[in-house]
mmCIF file of C-alpha atoms and ligand atoms in Angstrom:
data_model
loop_
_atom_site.group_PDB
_atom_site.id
_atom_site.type_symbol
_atom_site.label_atom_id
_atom_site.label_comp_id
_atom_site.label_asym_id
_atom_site.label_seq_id
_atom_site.Cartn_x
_atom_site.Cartn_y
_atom_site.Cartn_z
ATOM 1 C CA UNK A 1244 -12.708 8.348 2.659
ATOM 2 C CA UNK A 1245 -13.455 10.555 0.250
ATOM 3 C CA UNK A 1246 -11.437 10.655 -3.056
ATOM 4 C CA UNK A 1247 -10.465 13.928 -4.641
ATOM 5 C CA UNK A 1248 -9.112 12.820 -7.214
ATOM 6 C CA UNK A 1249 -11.007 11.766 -10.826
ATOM 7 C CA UNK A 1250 -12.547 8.814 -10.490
ATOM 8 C CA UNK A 1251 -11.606 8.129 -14.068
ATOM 9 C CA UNK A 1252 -7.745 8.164 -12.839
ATOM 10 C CA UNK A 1253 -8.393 6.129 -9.190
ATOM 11 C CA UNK A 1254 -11.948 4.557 -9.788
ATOM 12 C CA UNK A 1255 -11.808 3.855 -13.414
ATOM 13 C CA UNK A 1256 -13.810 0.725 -13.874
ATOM 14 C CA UNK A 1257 -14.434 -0.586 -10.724
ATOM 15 C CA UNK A 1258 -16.998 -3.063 -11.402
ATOM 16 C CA UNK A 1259 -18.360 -5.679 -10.530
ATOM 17 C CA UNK A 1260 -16.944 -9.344 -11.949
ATOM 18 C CA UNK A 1261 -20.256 -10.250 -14.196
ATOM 19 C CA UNK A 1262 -20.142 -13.609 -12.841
ATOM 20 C CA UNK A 1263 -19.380 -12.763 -9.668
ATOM 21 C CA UNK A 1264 -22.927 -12.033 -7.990
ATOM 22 C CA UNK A 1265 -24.621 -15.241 -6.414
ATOM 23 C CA UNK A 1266 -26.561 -16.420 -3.390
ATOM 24 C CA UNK A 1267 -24.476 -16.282 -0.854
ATOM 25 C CA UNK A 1268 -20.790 -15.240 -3.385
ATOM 26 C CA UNK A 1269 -18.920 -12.476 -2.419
ATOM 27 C CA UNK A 1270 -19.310 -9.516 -4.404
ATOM 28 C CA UNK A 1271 -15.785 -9.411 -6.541
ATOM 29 C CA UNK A 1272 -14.639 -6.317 -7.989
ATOM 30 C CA UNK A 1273 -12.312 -6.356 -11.111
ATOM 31 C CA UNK A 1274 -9.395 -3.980 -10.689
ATOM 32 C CA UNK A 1275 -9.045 -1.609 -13.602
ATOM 33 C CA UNK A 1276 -6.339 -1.249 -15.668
ATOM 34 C CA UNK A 1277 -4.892 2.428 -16.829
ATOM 35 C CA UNK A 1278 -2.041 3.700 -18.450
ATOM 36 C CA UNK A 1279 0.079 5.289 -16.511
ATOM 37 C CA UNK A 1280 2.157 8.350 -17.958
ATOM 38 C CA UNK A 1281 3.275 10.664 -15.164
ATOM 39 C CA UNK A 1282 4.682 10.005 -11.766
ATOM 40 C CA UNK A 1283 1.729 12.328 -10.246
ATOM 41 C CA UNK A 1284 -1.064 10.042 -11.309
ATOM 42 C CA UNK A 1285 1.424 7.079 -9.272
ATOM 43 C CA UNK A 1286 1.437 9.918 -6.535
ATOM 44 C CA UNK A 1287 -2.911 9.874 -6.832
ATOM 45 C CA UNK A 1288 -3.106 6.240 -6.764
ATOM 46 C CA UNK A 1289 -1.277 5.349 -3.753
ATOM 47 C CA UNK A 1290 -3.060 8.614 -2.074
ATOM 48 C CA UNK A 1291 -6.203 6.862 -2.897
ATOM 49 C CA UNK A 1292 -4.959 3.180 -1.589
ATOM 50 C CA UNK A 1293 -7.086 1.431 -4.026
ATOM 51 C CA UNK A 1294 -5.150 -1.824 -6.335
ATOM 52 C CA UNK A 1295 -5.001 -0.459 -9.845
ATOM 53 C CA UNK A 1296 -3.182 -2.077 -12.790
ATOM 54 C CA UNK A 1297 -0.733 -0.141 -14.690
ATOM 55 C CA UNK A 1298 0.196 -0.795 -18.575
ATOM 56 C CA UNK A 1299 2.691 0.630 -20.819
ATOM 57 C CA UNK A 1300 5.249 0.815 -18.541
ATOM 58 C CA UNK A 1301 9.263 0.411 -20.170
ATOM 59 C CA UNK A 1302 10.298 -1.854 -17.169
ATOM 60 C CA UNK A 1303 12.877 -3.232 -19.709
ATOM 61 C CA UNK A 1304 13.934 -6.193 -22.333
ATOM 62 C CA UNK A 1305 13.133 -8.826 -19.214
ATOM 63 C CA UNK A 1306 9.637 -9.472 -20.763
ATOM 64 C CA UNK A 1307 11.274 -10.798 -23.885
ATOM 65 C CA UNK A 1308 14.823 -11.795 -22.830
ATOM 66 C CA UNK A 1309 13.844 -13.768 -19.494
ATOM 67 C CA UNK A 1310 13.699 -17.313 -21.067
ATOM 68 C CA UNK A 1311 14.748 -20.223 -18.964
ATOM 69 C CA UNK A 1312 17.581 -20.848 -20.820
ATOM 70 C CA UNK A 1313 18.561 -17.160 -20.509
ATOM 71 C CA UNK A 1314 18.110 -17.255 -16.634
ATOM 72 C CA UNK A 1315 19.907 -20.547 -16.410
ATOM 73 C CA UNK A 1316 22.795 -19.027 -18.604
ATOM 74 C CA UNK A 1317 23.278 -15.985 -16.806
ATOM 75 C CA UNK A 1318 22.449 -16.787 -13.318
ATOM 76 C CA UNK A 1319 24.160 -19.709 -13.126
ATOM 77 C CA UNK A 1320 22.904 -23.408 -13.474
ATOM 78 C CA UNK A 1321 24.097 -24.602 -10.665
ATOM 79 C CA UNK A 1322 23.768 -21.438 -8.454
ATOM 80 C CA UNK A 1323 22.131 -22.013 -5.607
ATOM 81 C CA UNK A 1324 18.855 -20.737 -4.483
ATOM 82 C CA UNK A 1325 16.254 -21.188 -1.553
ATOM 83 C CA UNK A 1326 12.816 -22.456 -2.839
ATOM 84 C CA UNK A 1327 9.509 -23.646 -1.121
ATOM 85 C CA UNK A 1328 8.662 -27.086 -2.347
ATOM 86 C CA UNK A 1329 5.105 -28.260 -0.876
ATOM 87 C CA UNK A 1330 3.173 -31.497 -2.133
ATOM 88 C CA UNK A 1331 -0.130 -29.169 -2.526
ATOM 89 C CA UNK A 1332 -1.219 -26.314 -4.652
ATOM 90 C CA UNK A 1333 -1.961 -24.461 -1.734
ATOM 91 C CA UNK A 1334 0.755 -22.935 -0.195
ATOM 92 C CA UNK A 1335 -0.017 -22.151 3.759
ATOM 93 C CA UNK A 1336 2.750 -20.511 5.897
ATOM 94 C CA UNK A 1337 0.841 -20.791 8.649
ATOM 95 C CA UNK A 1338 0.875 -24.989 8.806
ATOM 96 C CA UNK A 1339 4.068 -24.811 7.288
ATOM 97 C CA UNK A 1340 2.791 -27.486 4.377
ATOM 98 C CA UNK A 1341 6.184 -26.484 2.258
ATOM 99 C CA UNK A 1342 9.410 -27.312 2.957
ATOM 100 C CA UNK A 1343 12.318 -24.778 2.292
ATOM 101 C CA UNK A 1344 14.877 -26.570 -0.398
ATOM 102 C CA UNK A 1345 18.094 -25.931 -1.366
ATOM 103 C CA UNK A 1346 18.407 -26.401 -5.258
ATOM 104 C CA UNK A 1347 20.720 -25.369 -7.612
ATOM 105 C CA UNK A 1348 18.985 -22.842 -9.654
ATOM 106 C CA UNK A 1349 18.865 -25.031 -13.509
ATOM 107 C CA UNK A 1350 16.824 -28.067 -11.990
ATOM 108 C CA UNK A 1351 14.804 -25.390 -10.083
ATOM 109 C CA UNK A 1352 13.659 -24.101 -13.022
ATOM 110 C CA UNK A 1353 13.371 -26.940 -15.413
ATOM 111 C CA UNK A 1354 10.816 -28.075 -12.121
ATOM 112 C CA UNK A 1355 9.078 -24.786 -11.698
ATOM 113 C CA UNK A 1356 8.301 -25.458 -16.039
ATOM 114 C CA UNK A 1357 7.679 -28.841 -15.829
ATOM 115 C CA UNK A 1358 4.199 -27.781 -13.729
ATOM 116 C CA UNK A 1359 6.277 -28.774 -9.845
ATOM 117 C CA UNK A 1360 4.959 -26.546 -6.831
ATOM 118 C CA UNK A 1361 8.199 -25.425 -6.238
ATOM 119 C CA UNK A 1362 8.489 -21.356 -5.386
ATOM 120 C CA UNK A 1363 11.259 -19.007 -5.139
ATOM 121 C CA UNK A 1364 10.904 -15.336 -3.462
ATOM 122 C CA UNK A 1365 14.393 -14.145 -3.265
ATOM 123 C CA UNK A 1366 16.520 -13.290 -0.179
ATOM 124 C CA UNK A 1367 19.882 -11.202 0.315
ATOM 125 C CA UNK A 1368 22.493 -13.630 -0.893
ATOM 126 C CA UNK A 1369 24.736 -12.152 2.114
ATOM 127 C CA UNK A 1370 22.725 -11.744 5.023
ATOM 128 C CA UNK A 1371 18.927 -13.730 4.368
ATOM 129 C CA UNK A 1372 18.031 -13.164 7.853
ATOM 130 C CA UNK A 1373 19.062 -9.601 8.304
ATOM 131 C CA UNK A 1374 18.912 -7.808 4.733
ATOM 132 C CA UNK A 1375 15.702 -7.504 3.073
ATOM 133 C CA UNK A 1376 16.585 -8.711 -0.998
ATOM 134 C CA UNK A 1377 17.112 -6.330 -3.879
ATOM 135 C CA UNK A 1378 17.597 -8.014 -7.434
ATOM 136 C CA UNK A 1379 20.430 -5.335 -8.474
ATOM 137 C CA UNK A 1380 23.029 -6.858 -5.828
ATOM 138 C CA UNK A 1381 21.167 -10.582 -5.243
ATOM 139 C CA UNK A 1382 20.920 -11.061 -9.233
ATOM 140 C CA UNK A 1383 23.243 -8.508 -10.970
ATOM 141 C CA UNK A 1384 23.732 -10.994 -13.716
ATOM 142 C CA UNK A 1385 20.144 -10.462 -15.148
ATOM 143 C CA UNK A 1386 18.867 -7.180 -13.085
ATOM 144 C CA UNK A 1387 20.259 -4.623 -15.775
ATOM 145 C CA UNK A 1388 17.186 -6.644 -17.900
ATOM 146 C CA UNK A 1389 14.754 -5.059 -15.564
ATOM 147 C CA UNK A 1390 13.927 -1.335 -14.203
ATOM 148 C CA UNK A 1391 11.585 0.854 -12.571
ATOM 149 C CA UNK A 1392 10.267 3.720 -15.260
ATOM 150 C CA UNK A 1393 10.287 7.183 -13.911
ATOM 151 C CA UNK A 1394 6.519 7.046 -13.585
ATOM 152 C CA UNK A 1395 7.283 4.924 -10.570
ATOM 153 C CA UNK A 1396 10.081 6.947 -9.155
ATOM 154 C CA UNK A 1397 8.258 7.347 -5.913
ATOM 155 C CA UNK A 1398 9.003 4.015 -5.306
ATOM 156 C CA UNK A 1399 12.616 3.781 -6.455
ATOM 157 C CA UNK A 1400 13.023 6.987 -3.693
ATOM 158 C CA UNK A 1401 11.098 5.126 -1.237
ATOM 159 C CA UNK A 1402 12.327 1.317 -1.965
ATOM 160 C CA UNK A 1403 12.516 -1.203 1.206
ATOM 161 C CA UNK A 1404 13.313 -4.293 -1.173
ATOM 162 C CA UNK A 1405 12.620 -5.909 -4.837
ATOM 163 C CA UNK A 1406 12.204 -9.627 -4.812
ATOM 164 C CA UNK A 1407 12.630 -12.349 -7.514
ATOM 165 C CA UNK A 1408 9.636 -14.410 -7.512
ATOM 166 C CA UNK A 1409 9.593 -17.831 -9.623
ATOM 167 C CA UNK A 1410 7.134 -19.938 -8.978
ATOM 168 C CA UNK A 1411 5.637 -23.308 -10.710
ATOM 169 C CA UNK A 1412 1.608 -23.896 -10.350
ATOM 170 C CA UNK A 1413 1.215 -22.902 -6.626
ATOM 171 C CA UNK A 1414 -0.378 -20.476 -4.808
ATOM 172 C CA UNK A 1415 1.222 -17.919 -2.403
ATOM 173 C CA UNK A 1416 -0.910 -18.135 0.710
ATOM 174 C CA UNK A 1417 -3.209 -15.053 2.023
ATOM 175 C CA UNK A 1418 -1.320 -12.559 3.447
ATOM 176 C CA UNK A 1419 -0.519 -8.577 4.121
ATOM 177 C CA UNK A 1420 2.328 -6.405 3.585
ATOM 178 C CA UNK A 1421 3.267 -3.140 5.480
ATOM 179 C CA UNK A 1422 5.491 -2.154 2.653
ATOM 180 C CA UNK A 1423 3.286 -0.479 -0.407
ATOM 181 C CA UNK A 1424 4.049 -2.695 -3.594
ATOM 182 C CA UNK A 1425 4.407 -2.794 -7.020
ATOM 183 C CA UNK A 1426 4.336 -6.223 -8.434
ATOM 184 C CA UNK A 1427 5.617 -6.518 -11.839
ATOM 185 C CA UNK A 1428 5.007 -9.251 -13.692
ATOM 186 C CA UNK A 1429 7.157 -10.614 -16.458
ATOM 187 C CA UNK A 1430 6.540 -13.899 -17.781
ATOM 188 C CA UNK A 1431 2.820 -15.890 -17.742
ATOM 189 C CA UNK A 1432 0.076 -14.581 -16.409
ATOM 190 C CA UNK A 1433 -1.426 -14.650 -12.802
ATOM 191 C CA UNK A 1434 -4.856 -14.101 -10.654
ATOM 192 C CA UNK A 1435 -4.299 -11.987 -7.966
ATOM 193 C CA UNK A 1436 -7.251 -11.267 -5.358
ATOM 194 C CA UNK A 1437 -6.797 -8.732 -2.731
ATOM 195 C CA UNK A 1438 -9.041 -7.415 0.179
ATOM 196 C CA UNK A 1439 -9.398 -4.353 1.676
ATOM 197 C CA UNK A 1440 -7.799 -3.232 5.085
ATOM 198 C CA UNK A 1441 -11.033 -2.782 6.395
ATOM 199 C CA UNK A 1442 -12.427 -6.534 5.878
ATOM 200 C CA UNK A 1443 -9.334 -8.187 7.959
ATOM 201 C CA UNK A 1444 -11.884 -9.352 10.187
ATOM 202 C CA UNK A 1445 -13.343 -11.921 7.575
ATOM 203 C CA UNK A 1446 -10.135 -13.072 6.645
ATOM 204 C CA UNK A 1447 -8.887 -15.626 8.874
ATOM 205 C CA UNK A 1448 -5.880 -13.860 10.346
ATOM 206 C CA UNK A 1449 -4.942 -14.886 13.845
ATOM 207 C CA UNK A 1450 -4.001 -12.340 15.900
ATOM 208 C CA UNK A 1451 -0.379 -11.060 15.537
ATOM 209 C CA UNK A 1452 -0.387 -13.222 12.094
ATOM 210 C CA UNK A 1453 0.350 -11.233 9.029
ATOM 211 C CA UNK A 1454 -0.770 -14.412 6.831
ATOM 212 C CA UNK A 1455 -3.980 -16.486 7.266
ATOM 213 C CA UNK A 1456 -4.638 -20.190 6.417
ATOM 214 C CA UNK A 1457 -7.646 -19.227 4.395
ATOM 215 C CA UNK A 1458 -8.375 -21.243 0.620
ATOM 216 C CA UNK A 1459 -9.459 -17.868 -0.915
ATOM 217 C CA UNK A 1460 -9.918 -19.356 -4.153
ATOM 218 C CA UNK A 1461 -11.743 -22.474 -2.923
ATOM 219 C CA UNK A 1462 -13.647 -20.304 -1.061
ATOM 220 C CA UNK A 1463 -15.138 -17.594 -3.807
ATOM 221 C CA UNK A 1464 -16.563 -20.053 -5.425
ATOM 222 C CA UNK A 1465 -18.566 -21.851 -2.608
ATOM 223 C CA UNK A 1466 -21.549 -19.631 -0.996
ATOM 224 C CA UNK A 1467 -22.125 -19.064 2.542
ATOM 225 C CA UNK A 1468 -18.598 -18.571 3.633
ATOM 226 C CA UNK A 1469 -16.965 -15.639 5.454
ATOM 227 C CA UNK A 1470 -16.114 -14.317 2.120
ATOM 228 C CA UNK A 1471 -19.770 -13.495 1.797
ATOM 229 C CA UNK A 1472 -19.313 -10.380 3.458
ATOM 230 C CA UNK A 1473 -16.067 -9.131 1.941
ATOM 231 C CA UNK A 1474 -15.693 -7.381 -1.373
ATOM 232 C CA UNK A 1475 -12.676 -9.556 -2.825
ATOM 233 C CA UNK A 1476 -10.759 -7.332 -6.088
ATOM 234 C CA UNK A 1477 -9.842 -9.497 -8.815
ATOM 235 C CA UNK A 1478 -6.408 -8.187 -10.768
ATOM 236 C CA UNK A 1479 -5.145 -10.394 -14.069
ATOM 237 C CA UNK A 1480 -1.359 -9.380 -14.369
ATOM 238 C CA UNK A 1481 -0.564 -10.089 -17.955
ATOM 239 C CA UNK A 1482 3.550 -9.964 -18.922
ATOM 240 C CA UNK A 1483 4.311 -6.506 -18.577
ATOM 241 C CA UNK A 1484 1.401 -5.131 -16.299
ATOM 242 C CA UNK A 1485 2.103 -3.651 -12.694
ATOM 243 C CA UNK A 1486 -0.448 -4.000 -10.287
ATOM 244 C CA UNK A 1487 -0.002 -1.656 -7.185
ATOM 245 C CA UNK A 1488 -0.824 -3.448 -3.690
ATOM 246 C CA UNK A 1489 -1.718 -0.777 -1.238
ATOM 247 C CA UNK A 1490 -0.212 -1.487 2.063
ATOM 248 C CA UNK A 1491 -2.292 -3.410 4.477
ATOM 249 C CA UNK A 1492 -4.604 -5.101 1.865
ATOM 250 C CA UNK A 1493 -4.535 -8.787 2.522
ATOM 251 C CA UNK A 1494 -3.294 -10.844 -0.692
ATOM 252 C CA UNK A 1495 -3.238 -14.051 -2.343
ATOM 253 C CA UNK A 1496 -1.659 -15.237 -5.921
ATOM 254 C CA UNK A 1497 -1.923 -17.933 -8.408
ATOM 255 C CA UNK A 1498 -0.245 -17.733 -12.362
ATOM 256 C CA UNK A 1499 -2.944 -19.365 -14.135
ATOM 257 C CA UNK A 1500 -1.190 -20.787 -16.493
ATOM 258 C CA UNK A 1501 1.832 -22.958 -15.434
ATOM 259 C CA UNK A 1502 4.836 -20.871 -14.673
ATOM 260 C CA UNK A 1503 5.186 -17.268 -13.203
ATOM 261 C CA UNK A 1504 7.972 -15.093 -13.271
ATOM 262 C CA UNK A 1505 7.908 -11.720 -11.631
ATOM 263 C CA UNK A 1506 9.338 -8.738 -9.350
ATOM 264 C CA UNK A 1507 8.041 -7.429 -6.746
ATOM 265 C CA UNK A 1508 9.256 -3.553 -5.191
ATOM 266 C CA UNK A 1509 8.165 -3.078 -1.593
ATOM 267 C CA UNK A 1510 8.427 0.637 -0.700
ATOM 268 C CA UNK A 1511 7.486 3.106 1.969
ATOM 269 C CA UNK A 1512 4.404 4.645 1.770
ATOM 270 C CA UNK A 1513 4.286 5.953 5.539
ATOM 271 C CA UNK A 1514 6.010 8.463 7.525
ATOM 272 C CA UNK A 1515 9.061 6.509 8.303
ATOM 273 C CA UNK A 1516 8.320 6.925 12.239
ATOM 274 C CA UNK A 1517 5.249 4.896 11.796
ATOM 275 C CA UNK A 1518 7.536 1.215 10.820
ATOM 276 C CA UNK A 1519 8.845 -0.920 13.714
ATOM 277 C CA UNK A 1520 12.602 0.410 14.326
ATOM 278 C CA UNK A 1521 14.845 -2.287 13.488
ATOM 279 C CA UNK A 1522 14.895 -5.143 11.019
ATOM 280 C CA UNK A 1523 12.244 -6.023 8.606
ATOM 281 C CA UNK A 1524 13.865 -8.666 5.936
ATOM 282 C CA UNK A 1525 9.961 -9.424 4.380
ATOM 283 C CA UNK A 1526 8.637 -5.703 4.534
ATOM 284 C CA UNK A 1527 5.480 -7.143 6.764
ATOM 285 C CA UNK A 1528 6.940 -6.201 9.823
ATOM 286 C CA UNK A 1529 3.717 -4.337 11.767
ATOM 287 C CA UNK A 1530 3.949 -0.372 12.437
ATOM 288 C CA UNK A 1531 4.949 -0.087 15.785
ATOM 289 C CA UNK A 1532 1.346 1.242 17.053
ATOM 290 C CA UNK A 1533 0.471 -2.555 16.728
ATOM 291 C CA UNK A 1534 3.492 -3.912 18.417
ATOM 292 C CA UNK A 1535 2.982 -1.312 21.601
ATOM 293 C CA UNK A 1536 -0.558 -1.930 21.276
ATOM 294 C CA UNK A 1537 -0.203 -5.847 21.633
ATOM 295 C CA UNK A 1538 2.238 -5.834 24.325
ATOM 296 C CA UNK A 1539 -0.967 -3.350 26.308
ATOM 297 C CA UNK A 1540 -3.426 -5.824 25.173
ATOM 298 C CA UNK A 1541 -0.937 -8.469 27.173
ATOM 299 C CA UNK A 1542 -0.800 -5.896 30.475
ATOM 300 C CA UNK A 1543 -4.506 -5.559 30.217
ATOM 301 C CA UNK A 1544 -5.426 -9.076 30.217
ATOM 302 C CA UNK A 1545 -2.934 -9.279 32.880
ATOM 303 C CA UNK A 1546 -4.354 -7.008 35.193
ATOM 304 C CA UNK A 1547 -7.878 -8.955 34.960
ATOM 305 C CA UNK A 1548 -5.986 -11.676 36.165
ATOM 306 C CA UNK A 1549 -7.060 -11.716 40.066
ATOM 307 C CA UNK A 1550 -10.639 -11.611 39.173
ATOM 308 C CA UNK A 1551 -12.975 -14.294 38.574
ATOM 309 C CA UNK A 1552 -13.559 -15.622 35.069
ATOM 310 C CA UNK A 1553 -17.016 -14.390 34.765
ATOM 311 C CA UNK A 1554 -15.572 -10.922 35.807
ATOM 312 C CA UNK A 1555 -12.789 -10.502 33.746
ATOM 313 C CA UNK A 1556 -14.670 -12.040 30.515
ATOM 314 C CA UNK A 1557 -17.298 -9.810 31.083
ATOM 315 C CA UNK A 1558 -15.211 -6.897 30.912
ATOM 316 C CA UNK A 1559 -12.577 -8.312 28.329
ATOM 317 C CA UNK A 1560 -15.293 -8.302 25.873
ATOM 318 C CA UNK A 1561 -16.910 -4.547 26.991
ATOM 319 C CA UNK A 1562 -13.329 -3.542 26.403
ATOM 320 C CA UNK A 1563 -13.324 -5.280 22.861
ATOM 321 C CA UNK A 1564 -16.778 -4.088 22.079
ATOM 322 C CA UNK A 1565 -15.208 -0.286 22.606
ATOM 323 C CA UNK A 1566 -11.605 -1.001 20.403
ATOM 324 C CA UNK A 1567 -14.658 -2.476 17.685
ATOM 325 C CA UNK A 1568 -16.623 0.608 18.028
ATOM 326 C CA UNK A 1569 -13.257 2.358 17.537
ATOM 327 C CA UNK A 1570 -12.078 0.539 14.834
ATOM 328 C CA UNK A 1571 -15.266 0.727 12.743
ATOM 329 C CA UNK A 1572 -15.670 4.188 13.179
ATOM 330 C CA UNK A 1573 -12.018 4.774 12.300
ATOM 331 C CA UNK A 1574 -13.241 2.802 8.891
ATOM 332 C CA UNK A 1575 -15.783 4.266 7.839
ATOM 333 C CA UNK A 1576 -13.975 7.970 8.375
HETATM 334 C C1 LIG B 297 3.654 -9.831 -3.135
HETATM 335 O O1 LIG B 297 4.214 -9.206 -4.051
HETATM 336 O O2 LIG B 297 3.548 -9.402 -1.952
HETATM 337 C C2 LIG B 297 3.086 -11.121 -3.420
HETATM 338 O O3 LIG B 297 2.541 -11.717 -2.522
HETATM 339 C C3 LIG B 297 3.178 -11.636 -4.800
HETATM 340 C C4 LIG B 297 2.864 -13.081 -4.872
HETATM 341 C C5 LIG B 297 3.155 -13.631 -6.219
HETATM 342 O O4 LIG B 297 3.253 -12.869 -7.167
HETATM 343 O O5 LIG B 297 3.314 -14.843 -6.312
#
């Protein structure tokens, strides 16, 4: 689509990674970084759907007070907490190569420093599997430490959930949100590398799967991969920086050096009509176009059924050539 907004506000240094042109490589993209003073430039950004990295932002004494020995004091050493704990670097939801552990939250954190793969992403303390998390009422002890500026006050009117995320050296697997996000990160740094909407195709997702077993960062080094053909953007978070994830862009993240500590805000950035009615604890629940529309895929394969193989194939794959044709054109709009 066409922006009409400044490219200096939206576009501003959307270049290409100098090292990131080879035979074969995918052609990275380094997400800029701006300053963001007014809550209509937020308004631009998420109009224009593009990641964008936002500095100067008062989100609070958590960049300097969050020590481990001020989490552990106020939260509670021997709180409990949920973590992922896998033997590998990799995280994959898909073959479930993590194990979810319940740790008190001192040794949890001593682990997560000490370099383990351990991972927290908060849930509701009162209902996990039915209330999506929000630090002010899972983490009240340390959320006062941490706030949403009124630059972002779109998404404290639109807010689905907030998430604590504490992580050791591992890497959240590839995956896609419904919810718009603002990922805030407050202590170490992290590599996050996002793909558009449009380049799901190359990504690995099986269908109905909002996350994909895909080694994104294995793979942008190696040539001749899938990735080839997709235009992965590269965002550094530094302590303090807010990167906005548009909704739908497929997403993977590693701190690069040793512990992460961050929050997350999903928020609405569709007419509410569009979301799946009913619960949606992760804020990757798909619109409910998709749902319908897989439960029609399901009738139409259905009613090729009675035909021979060779029949219904045949016209299984016209029918996909025409959604493709759809799809692309839909894209490129
Ligand atoms: C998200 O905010 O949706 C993420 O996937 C963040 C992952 C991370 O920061 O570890």
């Amino acid at each position: 689509p066409t922006l009409t907004v400044s490219n200096t506000v939206v576009n501003a240094n959307r270049e290409p990674v100098a090292n990131g042109h080879g035979p074969g490589l995918p052609h990275v993209v380094r997400v800029p970084t701006i300053q963001l003073t007014d809550q209509d430039t937020f308004k631009k950004n998420l109009d224009a759907a593009l990641p964008i990295i936002f500095t100067d932002l008062s989100i609070g004494p958590c960049t300097d007070s969050w020590t481990n020995s001020y989490l552990k004091e106020a939260i509670g050493a021997e709180s409990k907490v949920v973590v992922h704990s896998s033997k590998d670097e990799k995280m994959d939801f898909q073959k479930k190569n993590f194990s979810y552990e319940t740790r008190e939250f001192g040794p949890f954190i001593d682990a997560a420093e000490r370099g383990e793969k351990v991972y927290l992403r908060s849930l509701s303390k009162g209902a996990p599997s039915e209330r999506p998390t929000n630090i002010y009422e899972d983490f009240p002890e340390i959320a006062q430490d941490f706030r949403l500026p009124e630059e972002l006050a779109y998404v404290v009117a639109n807010m689905h959930s907030m998430p604590l995320r504490i992580s050791g050296p591992v890497t959240m697997w590839l995956h896609y949100d419904v919810m718009a996000n603002v990922l805030c990160q407050i202590k170490g740094r992290k590599k996050v590398i996002l793909f558009p909407p449009s380049e799901v195709g190359h990504l690995g997702f099986e269908a109905g799967a909002s996350s994909s077993s895909l080694d994104v960062f294995s793979s942008m080094a190696a040539g001749g991969t899938s990735l080839s053909r997709t235009h992965p953007h590269e965002a550094i978070l530094e302590p303090g920086t807010v990167l906005f994830i548009p909704s739908l862009w497929a997403h993977t993240a590693a701190p690069t050096d040793g512990m992460s500590v961050a929050v997350n805000c999903f928020f609405k950035s569709l007419d509410d009509r569009k979301y799946a009615a009913g619960r949606d604890v992760y804020g990757n629940r798909d619109i409910s176009a998709y749902e319908k529309g897989r439960r029609d895929v399901q009738r139409i394969v259905k009613s090729f059924e009675d035909s021979p193989p060779n029949v219904s194939g045949f016209y299984l794959q016209r029918l996909a050539m025409e959604l493709m044709d759809k799809a692309k054109a839909t894209s490129a709009s």
